């Protein structure tokens, strides 16, 4: 009897201990270097903290000052038109193994039901991002701030830019295709401040094939535009730590990369519902202007005051072409909708070089269309101990902007905007 009672007490104590240790961490807990060891085996939404952190994110918490306020995950409601168009691709869209191009795409994600056992699964997931990025027919961001940060001294300078991307094919409203069908999108991207860079910018035509983009740059010194080389998609964006290919982490036609490998599927902590006020235009001081940055502590670029929630992602290794500055990228793409939350870049020796982290939130267009918008993004060059943080002014961002048409996004518009 005594033995039975003793065993029962031991079992009860073990059960109580297990239930306490497995209890979820409270919403609002801030993960940091000070508490990561004590929370490492604890869970949040049923996932152990150690399993929610990639190797590089854990290293940043322990060694580079990153803090992560934890919030419960929220469902992302996609637009009904986008869902319907994606489903229409089932049985219609296919990946041509010879050309490595998608055929039969109707808009939305070309491959909404990817089989992870498919040898081409990773490539199809990348194509889902490339074609299916739920940004709407028109992505109009008239005020964007690029903030350059030195890891030792803090903010060096900031720049303001204007960004417009007009979708020409796979449109959700009106005609599915505008123009002759050969263009996928048109993009204007030019600086508006400060004065010494005002007017610098590009106009880009992205084709719906494996042809490299047509890119024109405005040169202030001669007040002329000139066409750039075919490799411009791999070039740096002037004065920043980003390549053209790093816009929203992955910005290339998937066929330009040598290949892809699906490393697996897992949960990570990501900013899928980031704070809308990541950049407060006109604030009196930098702390108020950039409220999600930790400007009190080096390296100053950490998005330590934003929201982080568990998201299930595909982890994909993308192998670059020989002429690319990177040897590979690792990207973390949400499994529920095509959004790249995080990425890593490695140099030609295979050594870790850069990290990309983009936060977002669901938005609503002028016509009620549900889209996904970036709130903050950071590209960190750990070799230079330098970073570029990207903040769109969410108050002026519009999707499917009323009155904006294809003729408003062209080379003439670059010249006009630049001057």
Coordinates of C-alpha atoms in Angstrom, one line a residue:
X1 CA 0.0 0.0 0.0
X2 CA 2.8 2.4 1.0
X3 CA 4.6 1.6 -2.3
X4 CA 1.4 2.2 -4.3
X5 CA 0.8 5.6 -2.6
X6 CA 4.5 6.6 -3.1
X7 CA 4.3 5.7 -6.8
X8 CA 1.1 7.7 -7.1
X9 CA 2.7 10.7 -5.5
X10 CA 5.7 10.5 -7.8
X11 CA 3.5 10.1 -10.8
X12 CA 1.3 13.1 -9.7
X13 CA 4.4 15.2 -9.1
X14 CA 5.8 14.3 -12.5
X15 CA 2.5 15.1 -14.2
X16 CA 2.3 18.4 -12.5
X17 CA 5.9 19.3 -13.4
X18 CA 5.4 18.3 -17.0
X19 CA 2.2 20.4 -17.3
X20 CA 3.9 23.4 -15.8
X21 CA 7.0 23.0 -18.1
X22 CA 4.8 22.6 -21.1
X23 CA 2.6 25.5 -20.3
X24 CA 2.7 28.2 -23.0
X25 CA 4.6 31.3 -22.5
X26 CA 2.3 34.3 -22.1
X27 CA 1.5 36.6 -25.0
X28 CA 3.6 39.7 -24.7
X29 CA 6.7 38.0 -23.4
X30 CA 9.8 39.6 -24.8
X31 CA 12.4 37.0 -25.9
X32 CA 15.9 38.4 -25.2
X33 CA 19.5 37.4 -24.4
X34 CA 18.6 37.8 -20.7
X35 CA 15.9 35.1 -20.7
X36 CA 16.5 32.9 -23.8
X37 CA 18.1 30.1 -21.7
X38 CA 15.3 30.0 -19.2
X39 CA 12.6 30.0 -21.9
X40 CA 14.5 27.8 -24.4
X41 CA 12.5 24.6 -23.6
X42 CA 9.2 26.3 -22.9
X43 CA 6.5 26.5 -25.5
X44 CA 4.6 29.2 -27.3
X45 CA 1.4 28.0 -29.2
X46 CA 2.7 24.5 -28.6
X47 CA 6.1 25.0 -30.1
X48 CA 9.3 25.0 -28.1
X49 CA 11.1 28.3 -28.3
X50 CA 14.3 26.6 -29.4
X51 CA 12.3 25.1 -32.4
X52 CA 10.9 28.5 -33.4
X53 CA 14.3 30.1 -33.8
X54 CA 16.5 29.6 -36.8
X55 CA 20.2 29.2 -36.1
X56 CA 20.9 32.8 -37.2
X57 CA 18.0 34.3 -35.3
X58 CA 19.1 32.6 -32.1
X59 CA 22.6 33.9 -32.7
X60 CA 21.2 37.4 -33.2
X61 CA 19.3 37.2 -29.9
X62 CA 22.3 35.9 -28.0
X63 CA 25.1 38.0 -29.6
X64 CA 23.6 40.9 -31.5
X65 CA 21.0 42.5 -29.3
X66 CA 17.8 41.3 -31.0
X67 CA 14.7 41.1 -28.8
X68 CA 11.4 39.5 -30.0
X69 CA 8.0 40.5 -28.4
X70 CA 5.8 37.4 -28.8
X71 CA 2.2 37.7 -29.9
X72 CA -0.3 35.0 -30.8
X73 CA -0.6 34.2 -34.5
X74 CA -3.5 35.4 -36.5
X75 CA -5.2 34.0 -39.5
X76 CA -4.5 35.8 -42.8
X77 CA -7.7 36.1 -44.9
X78 CA -6.8 36.2 -48.6
X79 CA -9.0 37.9 -51.1
X80 CA -11.7 35.8 -52.7
X81 CA -10.7 36.8 -56.2
X82 CA -7.1 35.7 -55.5
X83 CA -8.2 32.4 -54.1
X84 CA -10.5 31.7 -57.0
X85 CA -7.9 32.6 -59.6
X86 CA -5.3 30.4 -57.8
X87 CA -7.7 27.4 -57.8
X88 CA -8.3 28.0 -61.5
X89 CA -4.7 27.0 -62.2
X90 CA -5.2 23.5 -60.9
X91 CA -4.8 21.2 -63.8
X92 CA -4.0 24.2 -66.1
X93 CA -0.6 25.5 -65.0
X94 CA 2.5 23.5 -65.4
X95 CA 6.2 23.9 -65.2
X96 CA 8.0 23.3 -68.5
X97 CA 11.2 21.4 -67.5
X98 CA 13.0 22.5 -70.6
X99 CA 12.4 26.2 -70.4
X100 CA 11.8 26.3 -66.7
X101 CA 8.9 28.6 -67.3
X102 CA 5.3 28.3 -66.1
X103 CA 2.7 27.6 -68.8
X104 CA -1.1 28.0 -68.5
X105 CA -1.0 30.4 -65.5
X106 CA -4.3 32.3 -65.0
X107 CA -3.3 34.7 -62.1
X108 CA -2.8 34.1 -58.4
X109 CA -0.6 31.1 -57.4
X110 CA 0.2 28.8 -60.3
X111 CA 0.6 25.8 -58.0
X112 CA -1.9 26.1 -55.0
X113 CA -1.5 22.4 -54.1
X114 CA 2.2 21.7 -54.0
X115 CA 3.2 18.1 -53.1
X116 CA 6.4 18.3 -51.0
X117 CA 7.5 14.9 -52.5
X118 CA 7.5 16.5 -56.0
X119 CA 11.1 16.9 -57.1
X120 CA 10.1 20.4 -58.4
X121 CA 8.3 21.4 -55.2
X122 CA 10.8 24.0 -54.2
X123 CA 10.8 25.6 -57.6
X124 CA 7.0 25.6 -57.7
X125 CA 6.8 27.3 -54.3
X126 CA 9.2 30.0 -55.6
X127 CA 7.0 30.5 -58.7
X128 CA 4.0 30.8 -56.3
X129 CA 5.8 33.8 -54.7
X130 CA 6.9 35.3 -58.0
X131 CA 3.5 35.1 -59.7
X132 CA 1.1 34.9 -56.7
X133 CA 2.5 37.7 -54.4
X134 CA -0.8 39.1 -53.2
X135 CA 0.0 42.8 -53.7
X136 CA -2.9 43.7 -56.0
X137 CA -2.9 44.9 -59.6
X138 CA -1.3 48.2 -58.6
X139 CA 1.2 48.6 -55.7
X140 CA 1.5 52.3 -55.1
X141 CA 3.9 53.4 -52.3
X142 CA 4.5 57.2 -52.8
X143 CA 6.7 57.6 -49.7
X144 CA 9.4 55.0 -48.7
X145 CA 12.2 55.6 -46.2
X146 CA 15.6 53.9 -46.6
X147 CA 17.5 54.2 -43.3
X148 CA 21.2 53.5 -43.4
X149 CA 22.6 52.3 -40.1
X150 CA 26.2 51.7 -38.9
X151 CA 26.4 48.9 -36.2
X152 CA 28.7 51.0 -34.1
X153 CA 27.4 54.5 -34.4
X154 CA 23.8 54.2 -35.3
X155 CA 21.7 56.0 -38.1
X156 CA 23.9 57.6 -40.7
X157 CA 21.3 59.0 -43.0
X158 CA 17.9 58.4 -44.5
X159 CA 16.5 58.6 -48.0
X160 CA 13.0 59.0 -49.3
X161 CA 11.9 57.1 -52.5
X162 CA 8.7 56.5 -54.5
X163 CA 7.7 53.0 -55.6
X164 CA 5.0 52.0 -58.1
X165 CA 4.5 48.5 -59.5
X166 CA 1.8 48.1 -62.1
X167 CA 0.8 44.5 -63.0
X168 CA 0.3 43.9 -66.7
X169 CA -0.6 40.2 -66.6
X170 CA -2.6 38.0 -64.2
X171 CA -4.7 41.0 -63.1
X172 CA -7.6 40.4 -60.8
X173 CA -9.8 43.3 -62.0
X174 CA -11.0 44.2 -65.5
X175 CA -9.0 42.6 -68.3
X176 CA -6.7 39.9 -67.1
X177 CA -3.9 41.1 -69.4
X178 CA -3.0 44.7 -70.5
X179 CA -0.7 45.5 -73.4
X180 CA 0.5 42.9 -75.8
X181 CA 0.8 40.1 -73.3
X182 CA 4.6 40.1 -73.2
X183 CA 4.9 42.2 -70.1
X184 CA 4.4 40.9 -66.5
X185 CA 4.8 44.3 -64.7
X186 CA 6.1 47.8 -64.9
X187 CA 8.0 49.4 -62.0
X188 CA 9.0 52.9 -61.1
X189 CA 11.4 53.4 -58.3
X190 CA 13.1 56.8 -57.7
X191 CA 14.5 59.0 -54.9
X192 CA 12.6 62.1 -53.8
X193 CA 14.9 63.2 -50.9
X194 CA 17.4 64.4 -49.9
X195 CA 18.4 66.9 -52.6
X196 CA 21.8 65.2 -53.4
X197 CA 20.1 62.0 -54.6
X198 CA 16.7 63.4 -55.7
X199 CA 15.9 62.0 -59.1
X200 CA 18.0 58.9 -59.0
X201 CA 15.9 56.0 -60.0
X202 CA 14.9 53.3 -62.4
X203 CA 12.1 52.2 -64.7
X204 CA 11.8 48.5 -65.1
X205 CA 9.8 46.3 -67.5
X206 CA 9.5 42.7 -66.4
X207 CA 8.8 40.3 -69.2
X208 CA 6.6 37.2 -68.8
X209 CA 9.4 34.9 -70.0
X210 CA 13.1 34.1 -69.1
X211 CA 14.3 37.4 -70.8
X212 CA 16.1 39.7 -68.4
X213 CA 14.3 42.8 -67.4
X214 CA 14.6 46.0 -69.4
X215 CA 15.9 48.6 -66.9
X216 CA 16.4 52.3 -67.5
X217 CA 18.2 54.6 -65.0
X218 CA 17.9 58.4 -64.7
X219 CA 21.3 60.1 -64.5
X220 CA 20.9 63.5 -62.8
X221 CA 24.3 64.8 -63.9
X222 CA 23.2 64.8 -67.6
X223 CA 19.5 64.8 -67.1
X224 CA 19.1 61.8 -69.3
X225 CA 18.0 58.2 -69.0
X226 CA 20.2 55.3 -70.1
X227 CA 19.5 51.6 -70.4
X228 CA 21.3 49.3 -68.0
X229 CA 22.9 45.9 -68.7
X230 CA 21.0 42.7 -68.5
X231 CA 22.7 41.8 -65.2
X232 CA 21.2 44.9 -63.4
X233 CA 18.9 42.6 -61.4
X234 CA 22.0 41.6 -59.4
X235 CA 23.3 45.1 -58.9
X236 CA 23.2 47.1 -55.7
X237 CA 20.5 49.7 -55.1
X238 CA 22.6 52.9 -54.8
X239 CA 23.8 53.6 -51.3
X240 CA 22.0 50.7 -49.6
X241 CA 22.9 47.2 -48.6
X242 CA 20.4 45.7 -51.0
X243 CA 20.7 44.3 -54.4
X244 CA 17.9 44.7 -56.9
X245 CA 17.4 41.0 -56.3
X246 CA 16.9 41.6 -52.5
X247 CA 13.7 43.7 -52.8
X248 CA 11.3 41.9 -50.5
X249 CA 14.1 39.3 -50.1
X250 CA 13.6 37.5 -53.5
X251 CA 13.0 39.6 -56.6
X252 CA 14.1 37.5 -59.6
X253 CA 12.5 35.4 -62.3
X254 CA 12.9 31.9 -60.7
X255 CA 14.5 30.6 -63.9
X256 CA 17.5 33.0 -63.5
X257 CA 18.6 30.9 -60.5
X258 CA 20.4 27.7 -61.1
X259 CA 18.1 25.6 -59.0
X260 CA 16.2 25.1 -55.7
X261 CA 16.1 22.6 -52.9
X262 CA 13.3 22.2 -50.4
X263 CA 15.1 21.8 -47.1
X264 CA 11.9 21.3 -45.2
X265 CA 8.9 22.8 -43.5
X266 CA 8.9 24.2 -39.9
X267 CA 7.7 27.0 -37.7
X268 CA 9.6 30.3 -37.1
X269 CA 8.9 33.6 -35.4
X270 CA 7.9 36.2 -38.1
X271 CA 6.3 39.6 -38.3
X272 CA 3.2 38.6 -40.2
X273 CA 1.1 41.3 -38.4
X274 CA 3.7 44.0 -38.0
X275 CA 2.8 47.4 -36.4
X276 CA 1.5 49.8 -39.0
X277 CA 3.3 52.7 -37.4
X278 CA 6.8 51.4 -38.0
X279 CA 7.7 54.8 -39.5
X280 CA 6.0 57.9 -38.1
X281 CA 6.5 60.6 -40.7
X282 CA 7.3 64.0 -39.3
X283 CA 8.1 62.9 -35.7
X284 CA 10.3 65.2 -33.7
X285 CA 13.1 62.7 -32.9
X286 CA 14.4 59.5 -34.3
X287 CA 13.1 57.3 -31.4
X288 CA 9.5 58.5 -32.2
X289 CA 10.1 58.4 -36.0
X290 CA 11.2 54.7 -36.0
X291 CA 9.4 53.2 -33.0
X292 CA 10.1 49.5 -33.9
X293 CA 13.8 50.0 -33.9
X294 CA 16.0 49.7 -30.8
X295 CA 18.0 52.9 -31.3
X296 CA 19.3 52.9 -27.7
X297 CA 21.5 49.8 -28.1
X298 CA 24.0 48.7 -30.8
X299 CA 23.7 47.5 -33.5
X300 CA 20.7 49.8 -33.7
X301 CA 19.0 48.1 -36.6
X302 CA 17.1 45.4 -34.7
X303 CA 13.3 45.4 -35.1
X304 CA 13.1 44.7 -31.4
X305 CA 9.8 46.5 -30.8
X306 CA 7.6 44.9 -33.4
X307 CA 5.4 41.8 -33.1
X308 CA 6.6 38.3 -33.7
X309 CA 4.2 35.3 -34.1
X310 CA 4.7 31.6 -35.0
X311 CA 4.3 31.0 -38.7
X312 CA 4.7 27.7 -40.6
X313 CA 7.2 28.2 -43.5
X314 CA 8.9 26.3 -46.3
X315 CA 12.6 26.5 -46.1
X316 CA 14.2 26.7 -49.5
X317 CA 17.8 26.9 -50.7
X318 CA 18.1 28.9 -53.9
X319 CA 21.4 28.4 -55.9
X320 CA 22.5 31.6 -57.7
X321 CA 24.1 31.9 -61.2
X322 CA 27.9 32.1 -61.3
X323 CA 27.9 35.9 -61.9
X324 CA 25.7 36.6 -58.8
X325 CA 27.5 38.1 -55.7
X326 CA 25.9 35.4 -53.5
X327 CA 26.5 31.7 -53.7
X328 CA 23.1 30.9 -52.4
X329 CA 20.1 32.3 -50.6
X330 CA 18.0 30.6 -47.9
X331 CA 14.4 31.8 -48.0
X332 CA 11.5 31.2 -45.5
X333 CA 8.2 31.3 -47.3
X334 CA 4.8 31.1 -45.5
X335 CA 3.0 27.9 -46.2
X336 CA -0.5 29.6 -46.1
X337 CA 0.1 32.3 -48.6
X338 CA 3.1 33.4 -50.7
X339 CA 5.1 35.7 -48.4
X340 CA 8.9 35.6 -47.8
X341 CA 9.3 36.5 -44.2
X342 CA 13.1 36.0 -43.8
X343 CA 16.2 35.1 -45.8
X344 CA 19.9 34.6 -45.6
X345 CA 22.6 35.2 -48.2
X346 CA 26.0 33.5 -48.4
X347 CA 29.2 34.6 -50.2
X348 CA 31.1 32.7 -52.8
X349 CA 33.1 30.8 -50.1
X350 CA 29.7 29.6 -48.6
X351 CA 30.1 31.9 -45.5
X352 CA 27.2 33.7 -44.0
X353 CA 27.0 37.3 -45.3
X354 CA 23.6 39.0 -45.1
X355 CA 20.3 38.5 -43.4
X356 CA 16.9 39.8 -44.6
X357 CA 13.8 40.2 -42.4
X358 CA 10.6 41.7 -43.7
X359 CA 7.5 42.3 -41.7
X360 CA 4.0 42.7 -43.1
X361 CA 0.3 43.1 -42.5
X362 CA -2.9 42.4 -44.4
X363 CA -4.3 45.6 -46.1
X364 CA -7.3 46.7 -48.1
X365 CA -7.1 48.3 -51.5
X366 CA -9.1 51.3 -52.9
X367 CA -11.5 48.7 -54.4
X368 CA -11.7 46.5 -51.3
X369 CA -9.1 44.0 -52.5
X370 CA -7.3 42.3 -49.7
X371 CA -3.5 42.5 -50.1
X372 CA -0.4 42.0 -48.1
X373 CA 1.8 45.0 -47.4
X374 CA 5.3 45.5 -45.9
X375 CA 5.6 47.5 -42.7
X376 CA 9.3 47.2 -42.2
X377 CA 12.2 45.4 -43.8
X378 CA 15.9 45.1 -42.9
X379 CA 18.9 44.0 -44.9
X380 CA 21.9 43.4 -42.7
X381 CA 25.4 43.1 -44.1
X382 CA 27.3 41.4 -41.2
X383 CA 30.6 41.7 -43.0
X384 CA 30.3 45.5 -43.1
X385 CA 28.5 45.7 -39.8
X386 CA 26.0 47.8 -41.6
X387 CA 22.3 47.6 -42.4
X388 CA 19.6 49.2 -44.6
X389 CA 16.1 49.4 -43.0
X390 CA 13.1 49.9 -45.3
X391 CA 10.0 51.7 -44.1
X392 CA 7.0 52.4 -46.3
X393 CA 4.6 55.1 -45.2
X394 CA 1.6 52.9 -44.6
X395 CA -0.7 56.0 -44.3
X396 CA -0.1 56.9 -48.0
X397 CA 0.2 53.3 -49.4
X398 CA -2.6 52.4 -51.8
X399 CA -3.5 49.3 -53.7
X400 CA -5.4 49.2 -57.0
X401 CA -5.2 53.0 -56.9
X402 CA -8.2 54.7 -58.5
X403 CA -7.3 56.5 -61.7
X404 CA -3.8 55.0 -62.0
X405 CA -3.3 53.2 -65.3
X406 CA -0.5 51.6 -67.4
X407 CA 0.3 54.8 -69.2
X408 CA 1.2 56.4 -65.9
X409 CA 4.0 53.9 -65.4
X410 CA 6.6 54.3 -68.1
X411 CA 9.9 55.9 -69.0
X412 CA 8.4 59.3 -69.4
X413 CA 7.0 59.1 -65.9
X414 CA 10.6 58.3 -64.6
X415 CA 11.9 61.5 -66.3
X416 CA 9.0 63.5 -65.0
X417 CA 9.3 62.2 -61.5
X418 CA 13.0 62.5 -61.4
X419 CA 13.0 66.2 -62.3

